[in-house]
Amino acid sequence: MTTEIESSPSPDTSDKPRYGLKARATAAEIREAFLAHFEAAAHQRVSSGPLVPSNDPTLMFANAGMVQFKDVFTGKDVRGYKRATTAQKCIRISGKHNDLENVGVTARHHTFFEMMGNFSFGDYFKTDAIKLAWSFMTGVLGLPKEKLVVSIFGGENGVPADEEAGELWAKETGFGPERILRLGAKDNFWSMGDTGPCGPCTEIHYWMGAGEPDLARFGEEPGADGAGWVELWNLVFMQFERFDDGRLVPLPAQSVDTGAGLERLTAAAQGVVSNYDTDLLRPIVEVAARISKKTYGATLEPDDVSMRVIADHARTAAFLISEGIFPDKEGRSYVLRRVMRRAIRHGHRLGIHELFFHEAADQAITTMGGAYPQLVERRELVLDVCKQEETRFRQTMKRGLDLLESNEQWESKDGQRVLPGAIAFKLFDTFGFPLDLQDVIGSEQGFVVDHDGYDAELAKAKERSAGSKVGESAVSAAYHELSRSVGATQFVGYERERAESTIVGLVKGGEKAEALNEGDEGELLTSLTPFYGEGGGQVGDRGTIRAGQSVFVVTDTQKPVEGLFVHRGKVEKGSFESGASVTLEVDHRARGATRRNHSATHLLHWALRTVLGPTAMQKGSMVSPERMRFDYSGSRPLDPSEIARLEDLVNEKIRLNAPIETEILPMDQAKARGAIGLFEEKYGEVVRVLRMTDDSIELCGGTHAAATGDLGFFKIVSEGGVAAGVRRIEAVTGAGAVEHVRGMQAQLEGTAALLKVAPRETVERVEKLLGSLKDRDKQIEELKRKLMSGGAKDLTADAQPREGFKVLGAVVDIGDPKALREMCDQLRDKLAPSVILLGTPTSDGRALLACSVSKELLGRFKAGDIVKDAAAIVGGGGGGRPDFAQAGGNDATKLAEAVARVYALA
């Protein structure tokens, strides 16, 4: 039976003004109206923060509007404004806010959404927050008052009810107690996580659907069709910071954080029940419908669910790829892969057998690109990555289906065929066949997957890899405390490499220290520094800090907190105390080499885009004195001519000796000049623009050479793949490039000397040698076959007759699995119909087994069963097809006993 998602009356399509908006306002107009409403109330319009938070390692993705302001609320960061309004890009997929399995099923679950918000940092509080929210909802958006109710915190766990908010709402709206609802902490006490800013909140709810609003249904989850009471806006009154031990400590100032989902606001304003029927998502849904040649019916039927999944996931993929997240096996990249492959799987079930996901992502870019220009700028990149991932996944699906079809290891539980957890994990870990897809295939083919066994194998894999990776952790409290007490470090390293300053803090073992003495390792902080702190791919400077006869050797410079430079190293002589005057001197040679390599990354980026096109976007970089590493989006290796072209382009710029110019500009002016932002950088409203001729204009906060000629010479030393859709180039400049070429020359001359030819004749000589070796290999293989043929003739006499067939088990001295298989097949054919089991010892003392069964006998014997039984004797295991299987073991001394098993088994 088809269940329809209830449709509210069609929105008014007249041009009659509805207070601040036309009745048929688009999502773009609603977004702009929201921001303009708060700008008119003296709020600073702030661009959306990135989806990958730069200031909070505890979050995988930004999941609320206040993420970029978290440090402002806690007093760790100070902005030049007290009021702000934003439209924040958000993703909720993993962890506490895991919406993935509901996406497409309900009317309002999404992985990607926009959170509209207004914020007060110690400025206005409850009175103005409520007035501003109500005037937007009923005045600007024009929602009918009779379809709205509000909720407030009713008190819980010793925290009193928010009576003030209740009184303010009654005064502002005229609502009675029945429409100012009191809820508990679960609903109306908000916190971002287990720790961090929190406080009581008040919410505005709206009745979605036809008919009169029913207060008796408040608190019920809206039906899957979307009808019912829906929260539109949450106003959080920030009063506390929650710590690990549960303490609630008052924040430095009372603040406001609000969030209203644009998708829900748009659905309410446009008079539709489902977010998927708004102009934010319906165009993408229709793309899925067109490609699948099906009609979207806005029902809960599987086809309509699949179309909504594709629409939602296409938005998420487009935004994440545009921010430099590419599908892969770990972390955020794995989340993206999971989302993309879920959408592709739904396309598959819709009957779409050609590449399609890039078309849905393309529509998402068209729909959202006006508000988020980076989508349009990186359209080709997004579409290219989508095509690559879908191609890989369709290959994976085919391979996974083939593996499931050939799998012979099954279990049974309560009469149900079960895929063992170890096999399921191998399908995922080795072949990339995801668990949820295995479940889907199982439901179609009549088996279930052992999830407990899968989880056990996954736990073992994690345990094996433990210690191989360093996880992200929160920054030491000592640095935050120093940041608050001493403020930002003044960086003077663009202008000079030597400076006088004063020690403002010392850290030892992660804790503040009074002094650092001779031999101590620690961190030293000064009021200003010429040392560059690691960032934007450039490593931190090294050098020395001196106070009289005392010497501190700086091995690295970091910025654990934004704006705070920390010099890490060891006291080589004397001691250092806070307040002492010091002389800081950067290692000139290392800084100079780093400058050259960093400037080269920008020229290489330009060259890549020239040679490969605009999809060759930076994915990451590392710049050190020794070399530069540049990761870019690409799906294939560069051929030698392309590498040569890249080197030629960069070296042409070097020979121009063009000045390298930097300029501080507002972000909008920088973009107007065509400046390109790089993926791993964090940018503010004012940016540093780097210019190396009109061809290369990019945003960068690193240190650079004075002119392109300073780079001397550029040489690529390697190119290869590092992840799905990501390639890496390593290169050197200046003296490092000259040293590399000399090393190559020395190797060439050394090889030529061994071959007793001139260096220019080396390639020709090696080609002749390889041809000679190939001919000898052929001769060796032919001799092996002749030996095996003679050996096979001798072994046939040992075969034992059975009723209608023959059986042979023998140990042969071959040592090669390929040769063993060939001999096994030869004997099977000579003795057909027959069952053959051969074993051979290897040069390292291990045992190899091979079993071959004639086709006429497959109904009675399986090679996989026989070889598995025999392998247990030699301490191993194996398997394969019914007609042929191989195995191995650790104990070659028991081979004779193992091959003899065939006589009992057959």
PDB file of N, CA and C in Angstrom, residues 43-117:
ATOM      1  N   HIS A  43      23.973  43.492  13.972  1.00  0.00           N
ATOM      2  CA  HIS A  43      24.755  42.258  14.000  1.00  0.00           C
ATOM      3  C   HIS A  43      25.758  42.264  12.850  1.00  0.00           C
ATOM      4  N   GLN A  44      26.954  41.721  13.105  1.00  0.00           N
ATOM      5  CA  GLN A  44      27.965  41.548  12.068  1.00  0.00           C
ATOM      6  C   GLN A  44      27.628  40.285  11.266  1.00  0.00           C
ATOM      7  N   ARG A  45      27.494  40.430   9.940  1.00  0.00           N
ATOM      8  CA  ARG A  45      27.265  39.246   9.110  1.00  0.00           C
ATOM      9  C   ARG A  45      28.603  38.522   8.955  1.00  0.00           C
ATOM     10  N   VAL A  46      28.655  37.274   9.389  1.00  0.00           N
ATOM     11  CA  VAL A  46      29.886  36.487   9.362  1.00  0.00           C
ATOM     12  C   VAL A  46      29.681  35.305   8.414  1.00  0.00           C
ATOM     13  N   SER A  47      30.643  35.077   7.544  1.00  0.00           N
ATOM     14  CA  SER A  47      30.546  33.953   6.613  1.00  0.00           C
ATOM     15  C   SER A  47      30.529  32.633   7.374  1.00  0.00           C
ATOM     16  N   SER A  48      29.951  31.632   6.750  1.00  0.00           N
ATOM     17  CA  SER A  48      29.944  30.302   7.349  1.00  0.00           C
ATOM     18  C   SER A  48      31.360  29.836   7.637  1.00  0.00           C
ATOM     19  N   GLY A  49      31.545  29.206   8.784  1.00  0.00           N
ATOM     20  CA  GLY A  49      32.815  28.555   9.054  1.00  0.00           C
ATOM     21  C   GLY A  49      32.929  27.301   8.204  1.00  0.00           C
ATOM     22  N   PRO A  50      34.117  26.703   8.122  1.00  0.00           N
ATOM     23  CA  PRO A  50      34.285  25.486   7.327  1.00  0.00           C
ATOM     24  C   PRO A  50      33.547  24.310   7.948  1.00  0.00           C
ATOM     25  N   LEU A  51      33.275  23.289   7.156  1.00  0.00           N
ATOM     26  CA  LEU A  51      32.645  22.077   7.680  1.00  0.00           C
ATOM     27  C   LEU A  51      33.595  21.311   8.590  1.00  0.00           C
ATOM     28  N   VAL A  52      34.898  21.452   8.357  1.00  0.00           N
ATOM     29  CA  VAL A  52      35.888  20.829   9.237  1.00  0.00           C
ATOM     30  C   VAL A  52      36.367  21.895  10.210  1.00  0.00           C
ATOM     31  N   PRO A  53      35.946  21.825  11.479  1.00  0.00           N
ATOM     32  CA  PRO A  53      36.292  22.891  12.433  1.00  0.00           C
ATOM     33  C   PRO A  53      37.796  22.992  12.634  1.00  0.00           C
ATOM     34  N   SER A  54      38.292  24.205  12.615  1.00  0.00           N
ATOM     35  CA  SER A  54      39.723  24.416  12.816  1.00  0.00           C
ATOM     36  C   SER A  54      40.068  24.638  14.285  1.00  0.00           C
ATOM     37  N   ASN A  55      39.052  24.879  15.109  1.00  0.00           N
ATOM     38  CA  ASN A  55      39.327  25.224  16.509  1.00  0.00           C
ATOM     39  C   ASN A  55      38.816  24.190  17.490  1.00  0.00           C
ATOM     40  N   ASP A  56      38.379  23.001  16.996  1.00  0.00           N
ATOM     41  CA  ASP A  56      37.809  22.018  17.911  1.00  0.00           C
ATOM     42  C   ASP A  56      38.104  20.615  17.416  1.00  0.00           C
ATOM     43  N   PRO A  57      39.188  19.981  17.920  1.00  0.00           N
ATOM     44  CA  PRO A  57      39.545  18.630  17.467  1.00  0.00           C
ATOM     45  C   PRO A  57      38.566  17.565  17.926  1.00  0.00           C
ATOM     46  N   THR A  58      37.628  17.897  18.826  1.00  0.00           N
ATOM     47  CA  THR A  58      36.659  16.901  19.301  1.00  0.00           C
ATOM     48  C   THR A  58      35.531  16.701  18.305  1.00  0.00           C
ATOM     49  N   LEU A  59      35.403  17.577  17.303  1.00  0.00           N
ATOM     50  CA  LEU A  59      34.312  17.478  16.335  1.00  0.00           C
ATOM     51  C   LEU A  59      34.833  16.984  14.992  1.00  0.00           C
ATOM     52  N   MET A  60      34.108  16.037  14.400  1.00  0.00           N
ATOM     53  CA  MET A  60      34.451  15.598  13.056  1.00  0.00           C
ATOM     54  C   MET A  60      34.007  16.639  12.032  1.00  0.00           C
ATOM     55  N   PHE A  61      32.781  17.164  12.230  1.00  0.00           N
ATOM     56  CA  PHE A  61      32.253  18.189  11.347  1.00  0.00           C
ATOM     57  C   PHE A  61      31.551  19.257  12.177  1.00  0.00           C
ATOM     58  N   ALA A  62      31.466  20.460  11.624  1.00  0.00           N
ATOM     59  CA  ALA A  62      30.657  21.503  12.258  1.00  0.00           C
ATOM     60  C   ALA A  62      29.205  21.021  12.265  1.00  0.00           C
ATOM     61  N   ASN A  63      28.594  20.986  13.449  1.00  0.00           N
ATOM     62  CA  ASN A  63      27.236  20.467  13.543  1.00  0.00           C
ATOM     63  C   ASN A  63      26.254  21.494  14.087  1.00  0.00           C
ATOM     64  N   ALA A  64      26.712  22.739  14.257  1.00  0.00           N
ATOM     65  CA  ALA A  64      25.837  23.806  14.751  1.00  0.00           C
ATOM     66  C   ALA A  64      26.457  25.151  14.369  1.00  0.00           C
ATOM     67  N   GLY A  65      25.631  26.198  14.398  1.00  0.00           N
ATOM     68  CA  GLY A  65      26.108  27.516  14.002  1.00  0.00           C
ATOM     69  C   GLY A  65      27.148  28.096  14.923  1.00  0.00           C
ATOM     70  N   MET A  66      27.120  27.658  16.190  1.00  0.00           N
ATOM     71  CA  MET A  66      28.026  28.292  17.148  1.00  0.00           C
ATOM     72  C   MET A  66      29.427  27.688  17.158  1.00  0.00           C
ATOM     73  N   VAL A  67      29.686  26.660  16.344  1.00  0.00           N
ATOM     74  CA  VAL A  67      30.979  25.993  16.391  1.00  0.00           C
ATOM     75  C   VAL A  67      32.125  26.976  16.183  1.00  0.00           C
ATOM     76  N   GLN A  68      32.007  27.852  15.181  1.00  0.00           N
ATOM     77  CA  GLN A  68      33.115  28.775  14.916  1.00  0.00           C
ATOM     78  C   GLN A  68      33.258  29.834  16.007  1.00  0.00           C
ATOM     79  N   PHE A  69      32.252  29.948  16.891  1.00  0.00           N
ATOM     80  CA  PHE A  69      32.304  30.951  17.962  1.00  0.00           C
ATOM     81  C   PHE A  69      32.552  30.326  19.343  1.00  0.00           C
ATOM     82  N   LYS A  70      32.864  29.042  19.390  1.00  0.00           N
ATOM     83  CA  LYS A  70      32.989  28.354  20.680  1.00  0.00           C
ATOM     84  C   LYS A  70      34.016  29.040  21.585  1.00  0.00           C
ATOM     85  N   ASP A  71      35.179  29.390  21.017  1.00  0.00           N
ATOM     86  CA  ASP A  71      36.210  30.025  21.834  1.00  0.00           C
ATOM     87  C   ASP A  71      35.812  31.436  22.261  1.00  0.00           C
ATOM     88  N   VAL A  72      34.930  32.074  21.505  1.00  0.00           N
ATOM     89  CA  VAL A  72      34.442  33.395  21.893  1.00  0.00           C
ATOM     90  C   VAL A  72      33.548  33.261  23.126  1.00  0.00           C
ATOM     91  N   PHE A  73      32.680  32.262  23.124  1.00  0.00           N
ATOM     92  CA  PHE A  73      31.784  32.049  24.263  1.00  0.00           C
ATOM     93  C   PHE A  73      32.559  31.717  25.539  1.00  0.00           C
ATOM     94  N   THR A  74      33.675  30.993  25.416  1.00  0.00           N
ATOM     95  CA  THR A  74      34.444  30.606  26.594  1.00  0.00           C
ATOM     96  C   THR A  74      35.492  31.643  26.980  1.00  0.00           C
ATOM     97  N   GLY A  75      35.602  32.733  26.208  1.00  0.00           N
ATOM     98  CA  GLY A  75      36.544  33.786  26.533  1.00  0.00           C
ATOM     99  C   GLY A  75      37.944  33.571  26.022  1.00  0.00           C
ATOM    100  N   LYS A  76      38.174  32.512  25.239  1.00  0.00           N
ATOM    101  CA  LYS A  76      39.513  32.235  24.715  1.00  0.00           C
ATOM    102  C   LYS A  76      39.821  33.048  23.464  1.00  0.00           C
ATOM    103  N   ASP A  77      38.789  33.590  22.846  1.00  0.00           N
ATOM    104  CA  ASP A  77      38.964  34.369  21.624  1.00  0.00           C
ATOM    105  C   ASP A  77      38.155  35.657  21.753  1.00  0.00           C
ATOM    106  N   VAL A  78      38.665  36.728  21.193  1.00  0.00           N
ATOM    107  CA  VAL A  78      37.978  38.020  21.237  1.00  0.00           C
ATOM    108  C   VAL A  78      37.809  38.520  19.808  1.00  0.00           C
ATOM    109  N   ARG A  79      36.595  38.879  19.434  1.00  0.00           N
ATOM    110  CA  ARG A  79      36.313  39.387  18.094  1.00  0.00           C
ATOM    111  C   ARG A  79      36.060  40.892  18.160  1.00  0.00           C
ATOM    112  N   GLY A  80      36.055  41.492  17.000  1.00  0.00           N
ATOM    113  CA  GLY A  80      35.828  42.932  16.932  1.00  0.00           C
ATOM    114  C   GLY A  80      34.358  43.299  16.896  1.00  0.00           C
ATOM    115  N   TYR A  81      33.493  42.381  17.295  1.00  0.00           N
ATOM    116  CA  TYR A  81      32.055  42.658  17.331  1.00  0.00           C
ATOM    117  C   TYR A  81      31.441  41.869  18.484  1.00  0.00           C
ATOM    118  N   LYS A  82      30.293  42.341  18.959  1.00  0.00           N
ATOM    119  CA  LYS A  82      29.577  41.700  20.065  1.00  0.00           C
ATOM    120  C   LYS A  82      28.332  40.954  19.601  1.00  0.00           C
ATOM    121  N   ARG A  83      27.926  41.239  18.351  1.00  0.00           N
ATOM    122  CA  ARG A  83      26.743  40.582  17.798  1.00  0.00           C
ATOM    123  C   ARG A  83      27.106  40.014  16.424  1.00  0.00           C
ATOM    124  N   ALA A  84      26.578  38.834  16.116  1.00  0.00           N
ATOM    125  CA  ALA A  84      26.887  38.226  14.817  1.00  0.00           C
ATOM    126  C   ALA A  84      25.678  37.451  14.313  1.00  0.00           C
ATOM    127  N   THR A  85      25.614  37.294  12.992  1.00  0.00           N
ATOM    128  CA  THR A  85      24.597  36.452  12.379  1.00  0.00           C
ATOM    129  C   THR A  85      25.243  35.671  11.248  1.00  0.00           C
ATOM    130  N   THR A  86      24.842  34.406  11.080  1.00  0.00           N
ATOM    131  CA  THR A  86      25.470  33.532  10.085  1.00  0.00           C
ATOM    132  C   THR A  86      24.455  32.574   9.477  1.00  0.00           C
ATOM    133  N   ALA A  87      24.844  32.054   8.328  1.00  0.00           N
ATOM    134  CA  ALA A  87      24.226  30.856   7.755  1.00  0.00           C
ATOM    135  C   ALA A  87      25.352  29.827   7.719  1.00  0.00           C
ATOM    136  N   GLN A  88      25.310  28.858   8.634  1.00  0.00           N
ATOM    137  CA  GLN A  88      26.424  27.934   8.818  1.00  0.00           C
ATOM    138  C   GLN A  88      26.167  26.590   8.135  1.00  0.00           C
ATOM    139  N   LYS A  89      27.153  26.150   7.357  1.00  0.00           N
ATOM    140  CA  LYS A  89      27.105  24.807   6.789  1.00  0.00           C
ATOM    141  C   LYS A  89      27.295  23.787   7.909  1.00  0.00           C
ATOM    142  N   CYS A  90      26.431  22.780   7.972  1.00  0.00           N
ATOM    143  CA  CYS A  90      26.514  21.778   9.030  1.00  0.00           C
ATOM    144  C   CYS A  90      26.361  20.379   8.456  1.00  0.00           C
ATOM    145  N   ILE A  91      27.001  19.424   9.123  1.00  0.00           N
ATOM    146  CA  ILE A  91      26.828  18.003   8.791  1.00  0.00           C
ATOM    147  C   ILE A  91      26.643  17.230  10.079  1.00  0.00           C
ATOM    148  N   ARG A  92      25.625  16.387  10.101  1.00  0.00           N
ATOM    149  CA  ARG A  92      25.415  15.472  11.225  1.00  0.00           C
ATOM    150  C   ARG A  92      25.274  14.067  10.658  1.00  0.00           C
ATOM    151  N   ILE A  93      26.312  13.280  10.853  1.00  0.00           N
ATOM    152  CA  ILE A  93      26.317  11.916  10.334  1.00  0.00           C
ATOM    153  C   ILE A  93      26.735  10.929  11.401  1.00  0.00           C
ATOM    154  N   SER A  94      27.800  11.271  12.146  1.00  0.00           N
ATOM    155  CA  SER A  94      28.379  10.306  13.067  1.00  0.00           C
ATOM    156  C   SER A  94      28.211  10.764  14.501  1.00  0.00           C
ATOM    157  N   GLY A  95      28.403   9.815  15.419  1.00  0.00           N
ATOM    158  CA  GLY A  95      28.389  10.139  16.837  1.00  0.00           C
ATOM    159  C   GLY A  95      27.003  10.415  17.360  1.00  0.00           C
ATOM    160  N   LYS A  96      26.902  11.426  18.231  1.00  0.00           N
ATOM    161  CA  LYS A  96      25.656  11.730  18.940  1.00  0.00           C
ATOM    162  C   LYS A  96      24.538  12.090  17.971  1.00  0.00           C
ATOM    163  N   HIS A  97      24.881  12.790  16.887  1.00  0.00           N
ATOM    164  CA  HIS A  97      23.865  13.260  15.946  1.00  0.00           C
ATOM    165  C   HIS A  97      23.906  12.403  14.672  1.00  0.00           C
ATOM    166  N   ASN A  98      23.707  11.078  14.819  1.00  0.00           N
ATOM    167  CA  ASN A  98      23.774  10.186  13.674  1.00  0.00           C
ATOM    168  C   ASN A  98      22.411  10.092  13.013  1.00  0.00           C
ATOM    169  N   ASP A  99      22.220  10.822  11.952  1.00  0.00           N
ATOM    170  CA  ASP A  99      20.943  10.865  11.253  1.00  0.00           C
ATOM    171  C   ASP A  99      20.931  10.019   9.993  1.00  0.00           C
ATOM    172  N   LEU A 100      22.009   9.309   9.687  1.00  0.00           N
ATOM    173  CA  LEU A 100      22.175   8.722   8.369  1.00  0.00           C
ATOM    174  C   LEU A 100      21.063   7.752   7.998  1.00  0.00           C
ATOM    175  N   GLU A 101      20.716   6.832   8.881  1.00  0.00           N
ATOM    176  CA  GLU A 101      19.742   5.810   8.515  1.00  0.00           C
ATOM    177  C   GLU A 101      18.334   6.356   8.368  1.00  0.00           C
ATOM    178  N   ASN A 102      18.059   7.533   8.936  1.00  0.00           N
ATOM    179  CA  ASN A 102      16.740   8.137   8.790  1.00  0.00           C
ATOM    180  C   ASN A 102      16.624   9.017   7.554  1.00  0.00           C
ATOM    181  N   VAL A 103      17.770   9.343   6.961  1.00  0.00           N
ATOM    182  CA  VAL A 103      17.749  10.254   5.815  1.00  0.00           C
ATOM    183  C   VAL A 103      17.023   9.606   4.638  1.00  0.00           C
ATOM    184  N   GLY A 104      16.080  10.340   4.099  1.00  0.00           N
ATOM    185  CA  GLY A 104      15.282   9.841   2.990  1.00  0.00           C
ATOM    186  C   GLY A 104      14.002   9.182   3.424  1.00  0.00           C
ATOM    187  N   VAL A 105      13.987   8.714   4.671  1.00  0.00           N
ATOM    188  CA  VAL A 105      12.795   8.044   5.200  1.00  0.00           C
ATOM    189  C   VAL A 105      11.826   9.060   5.773  1.00  0.00           C
ATOM    190  N   THR A 106      12.352  10.014   6.554  1.00  0.00           N
ATOM    191  CA  THR A 106      11.496  11.033   7.152  1.00  0.00           C
ATOM    192  C   THR A 106      11.526  12.303   6.307  1.00  0.00           C
ATOM    193  N   ALA A 107      10.667  13.240   6.690  1.00  0.00           N
ATOM    194  CA  ALA A 107      10.549  14.482   5.916  1.00  0.00           C
ATOM    195  C   ALA A 107      11.639  15.485   6.248  1.00  0.00           C
ATOM    196  N   ARG A 108      12.357  15.291   7.363  1.00  0.00           N
ATOM    197  CA  ARG A 108      13.255  16.352   7.817  1.00  0.00           C
ATOM    198  C   ARG A 108      14.642  15.889   8.246  1.00  0.00           C
ATOM    199  N   HIS A 109      14.978  14.615   8.126  1.00  0.00           N
ATOM    200  CA  HIS A 109      16.331  14.203   8.462  1.00  0.00           C
ATOM    201  C   HIS A 109      17.272  14.469   7.282  1.00  0.00           C
ATOM    202  N   HIS A 110      18.450  15.015   7.606  1.00  0.00           N
ATOM    203  CA  HIS A 110      19.447  15.319   6.577  1.00  0.00           C
ATOM    204  C   HIS A 110      20.835  15.029   7.125  1.00  0.00           C
ATOM    205  N   THR A 111      21.776  14.793   6.200  1.00  0.00           N
ATOM    206  CA  THR A 111      23.178  14.762   6.605  1.00  0.00           C
ATOM    207  C   THR A 111      23.758  16.176   6.548  1.00  0.00           C
ATOM    208  N   PHE A 112      23.456  16.905   5.480  1.00  0.00           N
ATOM    209  CA  PHE A 112      23.874  18.302   5.359  1.00  0.00           C
ATOM    210  C   PHE A 112      22.662  19.208   5.553  1.00  0.00           C
ATOM    211  N   PHE A 113      22.882  20.314   6.283  1.00  0.00           N
ATOM    212  CA  PHE A 113      21.829  21.322   6.416  1.00  0.00           C
ATOM    213  C   PHE A 113      22.484  22.666   6.713  1.00  0.00           C
ATOM    214  N   GLU A 114      21.705  23.724   6.593  1.00  0.00           N
ATOM    215  CA  GLU A 114      22.179  25.068   6.923  1.00  0.00           C
ATOM    216  C   GLU A 114      21.532  25.521   8.220  1.00  0.00           C
ATOM    217  N   MET A 115      22.340  25.988   9.126  1.00  0.00           N
ATOM    218  CA  MET A 115      21.846  26.498  10.407  1.00  0.00           C
ATOM    219  C   MET A 115      21.923  28.021  10.402  1.00  0.00           C
ATOM    220  N   MET A 116      20.761  28.656  10.346  1.00  0.00           N
ATOM    221  CA  MET A 116      20.706  30.111  10.479  1.00  0.00           C
ATOM    222  C   MET A 116      20.840  30.450  11.962  1.00  0.00           C
ATOM    223  N   GLY A 117      21.555  31.515  12.273  1.00  0.00           N
ATOM    224  CA  GLY A 117      21.739  31.830  13.683  1.00  0.00           C
ATOM    225  C   GLY A 117      22.074  33.277  13.938  1.00  0.00           C
TER     226      GLY A 117
END
